[in-house]
């Protein structure tokens, strides 16, 4: 069999582990692998690279993706999906493995509907993809958030300051909640639960009055106080999948910092963690998860099951329907937020 592979959307630590998993498992099954560069862009423009075991040696230890990535949306390009079909035909690809989040896998599913043999692998630091317990990249990213909070605590304590930490997550607060819990943030604000800045300020003042004269406020970039602007957009620009671009200018972190300082008089600083969260080498968990998902993707291809995704369910890597993954975003359940709230203040 001839497998095609591409990586789309924001990069995530573990992409290279999946690529290596696919190539090594494919070679051992007597198959060929061709990579398409820059996500769907490469599949439209027919930009390819031939992959073998030598090309992927040890890449699982590196962050990013050796295939490059883009947010190209073929549905916004004239005959985009048809052109991908043509490219696959020209290269004699039997099965296309797409590594991505909701957007990339949504395109894969549409190609599947058009008769292309597609398999998805769930990638996103946001962990907001349905049909899998975890996406790869999330574990590495929350470790980065945790490290940042650990570091911010020592400087916050020394200066008796409030530190507002803005964390990625436009629609789902997994990273803010898990990274915040791991780092021991004193308030965590997620897009799933609207917050009230006055309540945050009251909690901070109480904390200072009780002698704990510093605080970390972890806020997801998509968190909303309806009393402030409905959404604090960083940019009027949207990407080709229609998402507003957060994290590149004045966002909720800075707005909240100003409000806290004005309303409480407490000295406050803010930090936008931004793309640091996605960078660096993958955690052990993501290296192993990525490897297992890559191997499984080839096995699904061999089984002949179309429009599936390799997913983590409990401790097992299984095949699920691709449509199940792209239907609805997986947001943080109320129970998780309640657990975190026990430790606020
Ligand atoms: O990968 C998802 C994500 O990290 C979001 O949490 C974030 O808002 C977005 O990507 C940033 O995208 P870009 O890399 O295009 O700035």
mmCIF file of C-alpha atoms in Angstrom, residues 111-298:
data_model
loop_
_atom_site.group_PDB
_atom_site.id
_atom_site.type_symbol
_atom_site.label_atom_id
_atom_site.label_comp_id
_atom_site.label_asym_id
_atom_site.label_seq_id
_atom_site.Cartn_x
_atom_site.Cartn_y
_atom_site.Cartn_z
ATOM 1 C CA UNK A 111 -12.664 13.944 1.407
ATOM 2 C CA UNK A 112 -13.795 10.617 2.872
ATOM 3 C CA UNK A 113 -17.356 11.431 1.809
ATOM 4 C CA UNK A 114 -16.001 11.978 -1.707
ATOM 5 C CA UNK A 115 -14.562 8.469 -1.755
ATOM 6 C CA UNK A 116 -10.985 9.207 -0.680
ATOM 7 C CA UNK A 117 -9.586 6.661 1.810
ATOM 8 C CA UNK A 118 -8.724 8.824 4.838
ATOM 9 C CA UNK A 119 -7.577 8.186 8.406
ATOM 10 C CA UNK A 120 -7.315 10.845 11.102
ATOM 11 C CA UNK A 121 -4.915 11.211 14.008
ATOM 12 C CA UNK A 122 -6.062 13.579 16.804
ATOM 13 C CA UNK A 123 -3.647 16.445 17.360
ATOM 14 C CA UNK A 124 -4.096 19.633 19.367
ATOM 15 C CA UNK A 125 -2.572 21.200 22.428
ATOM 16 C CA UNK A 126 -6.124 22.379 23.225
ATOM 17 C CA UNK A 127 -7.354 18.800 23.906
ATOM 18 C CA UNK A 128 -10.779 19.831 22.588
ATOM 19 C CA UNK A 129 -11.345 17.037 20.092
ATOM 20 C CA UNK A 130 -14.196 14.604 20.735
ATOM 21 C CA UNK A 131 -13.964 10.805 20.464
ATOM 22 C CA UNK A 132 -10.550 10.574 22.114
ATOM 23 C CA UNK A 133 -9.695 10.850 25.801
ATOM 24 C CA UNK A 134 -6.595 12.928 25.045
ATOM 25 C CA UNK A 135 -5.051 14.506 21.997
ATOM 26 C CA UNK A 136 -1.272 14.355 21.692
ATOM 27 C CA UNK A 137 0.454 17.685 22.354
ATOM 28 C CA UNK A 138 -1.770 18.527 25.314
ATOM 29 C CA UNK A 139 0.454 16.890 27.916
ATOM 30 C CA UNK A 140 3.584 18.698 26.698
ATOM 31 C CA UNK A 141 1.706 22.010 26.553
ATOM 32 C CA UNK A 142 0.309 21.783 30.086
ATOM 33 C CA UNK A 143 3.777 20.923 31.351
ATOM 34 C CA UNK A 144 4.962 24.163 29.727
ATOM 35 C CA UNK A 145 2.122 26.046 31.444
ATOM 36 C CA UNK A 146 2.965 24.418 34.776
ATOM 37 C CA UNK A 147 6.661 25.342 34.445
ATOM 38 C CA UNK A 148 5.707 28.939 33.651
ATOM 39 C CA UNK A 149 3.425 29.183 36.693
ATOM 40 C CA UNK A 150 6.100 27.653 38.940
ATOM 41 C CA UNK A 151 8.505 30.329 37.750
ATOM 42 C CA UNK A 152 6.012 33.181 37.979
ATOM 43 C CA UNK A 153 5.247 32.251 41.582
ATOM 44 C CA UNK A 154 8.742 33.013 42.836
ATOM 45 C CA UNK A 155 8.805 36.464 41.296
ATOM 46 C CA UNK A 156 5.174 37.180 42.278
ATOM 47 C CA UNK A 157 6.011 36.301 45.905
ATOM 48 C CA UNK A 158 9.128 38.483 45.970
ATOM 49 C CA UNK A 159 7.198 41.522 44.755
ATOM 50 C CA UNK A 160 3.896 40.704 46.506
ATOM 51 C CA UNK A 161 2.190 40.994 43.144
ATOM 52 C CA UNK A 162 -0.744 39.486 41.341
ATOM 53 C CA UNK A 163 0.336 37.753 38.122
ATOM 54 C CA UNK A 164 -2.273 37.209 35.433
ATOM 55 C CA UNK A 165 -1.197 34.393 33.099
ATOM 56 C CA UNK A 166 -2.978 34.156 29.748
ATOM 57 C CA UNK A 167 -3.115 30.620 28.438
ATOM 58 C CA UNK A 168 -4.166 29.330 24.978
ATOM 59 C CA UNK A 169 -7.679 27.977 24.516
ATOM 60 C CA UNK A 170 -10.278 29.889 22.531
ATOM 61 C CA UNK A 171 -13.295 27.690 23.179
ATOM 62 C CA UNK A 172 -12.069 25.093 25.655
ATOM 63 C CA UNK A 173 -10.217 25.675 28.905
ATOM 64 C CA UNK A 174 -8.402 22.353 29.225
ATOM 65 C CA UNK A 175 -4.966 23.956 29.158
ATOM 66 C CA UNK A 176 -5.805 26.746 31.593
ATOM 67 C CA UNK A 177 -7.525 24.335 33.968
ATOM 68 C CA UNK A 178 -4.996 21.485 33.921
ATOM 69 C CA UNK A 179 -1.925 23.728 33.645
ATOM 70 C CA UNK A 180 -3.374 25.997 36.330
ATOM 71 C CA UNK A 181 -4.193 23.114 38.658
ATOM 72 C CA UNK A 182 -0.755 21.567 38.188
ATOM 73 C CA UNK A 183 0.967 24.886 38.867
ATOM 74 C CA UNK A 184 -1.331 25.754 41.781
ATOM 75 C CA UNK A 185 -2.906 28.919 40.343
ATOM 76 C CA UNK A 186 -5.142 30.705 42.857
ATOM 77 C CA UNK A 187 -7.890 31.490 40.345
ATOM 78 C CA UNK A 188 -8.516 29.702 37.036
ATOM 79 C CA UNK A 189 -10.864 31.174 34.415
ATOM 80 C CA UNK A 190 -12.066 29.125 31.443
ATOM 81 C CA UNK A 191 -14.291 29.809 28.399
ATOM 82 C CA UNK A 192 -16.774 27.215 29.700
ATOM 83 C CA UNK A 193 -17.793 29.285 32.730
ATOM 84 C CA UNK A 194 -18.340 33.039 32.520
ATOM 85 C CA UNK A 195 -16.660 34.911 35.352
ATOM 86 C CA UNK A 196 -17.218 38.131 37.259
ATOM 87 C CA UNK A 197 -14.149 40.356 37.654
ATOM 88 C CA UNK A 198 -15.544 41.756 40.921
ATOM 89 C CA UNK A 199 -15.631 38.229 42.377
ATOM 90 C CA UNK A 200 -12.057 37.615 41.264
ATOM 91 C CA UNK A 201 -11.001 40.898 42.911
ATOM 92 C CA UNK A 202 -12.829 40.058 46.154
ATOM 93 C CA UNK A 203 -11.071 36.698 46.297
ATOM 94 C CA UNK A 204 -7.669 38.299 45.705
ATOM 95 C CA UNK A 205 -8.227 40.968 48.369
ATOM 96 C CA UNK A 206 -9.258 38.317 50.899
ATOM 97 C CA UNK A 207 -6.150 36.303 50.071
ATOM 98 C CA UNK A 208 -3.908 39.332 50.687
ATOM 99 C CA UNK A 209 -5.766 40.220 53.915
ATOM 100 C CA UNK A 210 -5.132 36.697 55.157
ATOM 101 C CA UNK A 211 -1.406 37.250 54.675
ATOM 102 C CA UNK A 212 -0.841 35.389 51.429
ATOM 103 C CA UNK A 213 0.392 38.465 49.649
ATOM 104 C CA UNK A 214 0.806 37.270 46.054
ATOM 105 C CA UNK A 215 -1.430 35.449 43.596
ATOM 106 C CA UNK A 216 -1.503 33.717 40.237
ATOM 107 C CA UNK A 217 -4.589 34.147 38.062
ATOM 108 C CA UNK A 218 -4.666 31.649 35.168
ATOM 109 C CA UNK A 219 -6.985 32.834 32.403
ATOM 110 C CA UNK A 220 -7.791 31.059 29.148
ATOM 111 C CA UNK A 221 -7.571 33.409 26.157
ATOM 112 C CA UNK A 222 -11.264 32.753 25.423
ATOM 113 C CA UNK A 223 -12.564 33.307 28.974
ATOM 114 C CA UNK A 224 -15.409 35.816 29.239
ATOM 115 C CA UNK A 225 -16.648 38.287 31.835
ATOM 116 C CA UNK A 226 -19.950 39.496 30.323
ATOM 117 C CA UNK A 227 -19.460 42.719 32.284
ATOM 118 C CA UNK A 228 -16.304 43.460 30.307
ATOM 119 C CA UNK A 229 -16.290 43.221 26.531
ATOM 120 C CA UNK A 230 -18.191 40.100 25.425
ATOM 121 C CA UNK A 231 -15.010 38.780 23.889
ATOM 122 C CA UNK A 232 -11.661 40.477 24.039
ATOM 123 C CA UNK A 233 -10.339 39.887 20.553
ATOM 124 C CA UNK A 234 -6.676 40.429 19.909
ATOM 125 C CA UNK A 235 -7.129 40.983 16.235
ATOM 126 C CA UNK A 236 -9.968 41.551 13.794
ATOM 127 C CA UNK A 237 -8.289 39.035 11.480
ATOM 128 C CA UNK A 238 -9.627 35.513 11.161
ATOM 129 C CA UNK A 239 -7.723 32.521 9.864
ATOM 130 C CA UNK A 240 -8.908 30.510 6.857
ATOM 131 C CA UNK A 241 -11.100 28.361 9.096
ATOM 132 C CA UNK A 242 -12.807 31.531 10.398
ATOM 133 C CA UNK A 243 -11.258 31.574 13.874
ATOM 134 C CA UNK A 244 -10.511 34.927 15.475
ATOM 135 C CA UNK A 245 -6.855 35.354 16.275
ATOM 136 C CA UNK A 246 -6.290 35.576 20.006
ATOM 137 C CA UNK A 247 -2.984 35.983 21.825
ATOM 138 C CA UNK A 248 -1.336 38.555 19.580
ATOM 139 C CA UNK A 249 -2.172 41.946 21.095
ATOM 140 C CA UNK A 250 -4.419 43.269 23.853
ATOM 141 C CA UNK A 251 -6.335 40.299 25.143
ATOM 142 C CA UNK A 252 -8.125 39.124 28.232
ATOM 143 C CA UNK A 253 -4.848 38.809 30.201
ATOM 144 C CA UNK A 254 -3.999 42.481 29.824
ATOM 145 C CA UNK A 255 -7.594 43.669 30.245
ATOM 146 C CA UNK A 256 -7.952 41.667 33.446
ATOM 147 C CA UNK A 257 -4.605 42.894 34.764
ATOM 148 C CA UNK A 258 -5.756 46.510 34.328
ATOM 149 C CA UNK A 259 -9.145 45.826 35.926
ATOM 150 C CA UNK A 260 -7.609 44.040 38.934
ATOM 151 C CA UNK A 261 -5.139 46.855 39.526
ATOM 152 C CA UNK A 262 -7.858 49.533 39.202
ATOM 153 C CA UNK A 263 -10.410 47.759 41.378
ATOM 154 C CA UNK A 264 -8.110 46.443 44.139
ATOM 155 C CA UNK A 265 -5.047 48.677 44.100
ATOM 156 C CA UNK A 266 -2.895 45.528 44.160
ATOM 157 C CA UNK A 267 0.207 45.692 42.010
ATOM 158 C CA UNK A 268 -0.445 43.404 39.058
ATOM 159 C CA UNK A 269 1.448 42.181 36.000
ATOM 160 C CA UNK A 270 0.360 40.008 33.098
ATOM 161 C CA UNK A 271 2.095 37.434 30.918
ATOM 162 C CA UNK A 272 0.799 36.042 27.628
ATOM 163 C CA UNK A 273 2.345 32.576 27.376
ATOM 164 C CA UNK A 274 1.518 32.395 23.656
ATOM 165 C CA UNK A 275 3.351 30.033 21.356
ATOM 166 C CA UNK A 276 5.896 29.040 23.998
ATOM 167 C CA UNK A 277 3.154 26.643 25.095
ATOM 168 C CA UNK A 278 3.351 24.747 21.794
ATOM 169 C CA UNK A 279 7.135 24.788 21.516
ATOM 170 C CA UNK A 280 9.939 22.569 22.727
ATOM 171 C CA UNK A 281 10.342 18.825 22.810
ATOM 172 C CA UNK A 282 7.399 16.533 23.522
ATOM 173 C CA UNK A 283 6.839 14.975 26.940
ATOM 174 C CA UNK A 284 7.383 11.229 27.373
ATOM 175 C CA UNK A 285 3.588 10.786 27.369
ATOM 176 C CA UNK A 286 3.200 12.556 24.015
ATOM 177 C CA UNK A 287 6.133 10.687 22.451
ATOM 178 C CA UNK A 288 4.580 7.359 23.377
ATOM 179 C CA UNK A 289 0.988 8.379 22.559
ATOM 180 C CA UNK A 290 2.093 9.804 19.193
ATOM 181 C CA UNK A 291 4.003 6.629 18.371
ATOM 182 C CA UNK A 292 1.043 4.401 19.265
ATOM 183 C CA UNK A 293 -1.405 6.538 17.258
ATOM 184 C CA UNK A 294 0.899 6.486 14.211
ATOM 185 C CA UNK A 295 1.240 2.712 14.331
ATOM 186 C CA UNK A 296 -2.523 2.326 14.757
ATOM 187 C CA UNK A 297 -3.251 4.604 11.787
ATOM 188 C CA UNK A 298 -1.333 2.240 9.475
#
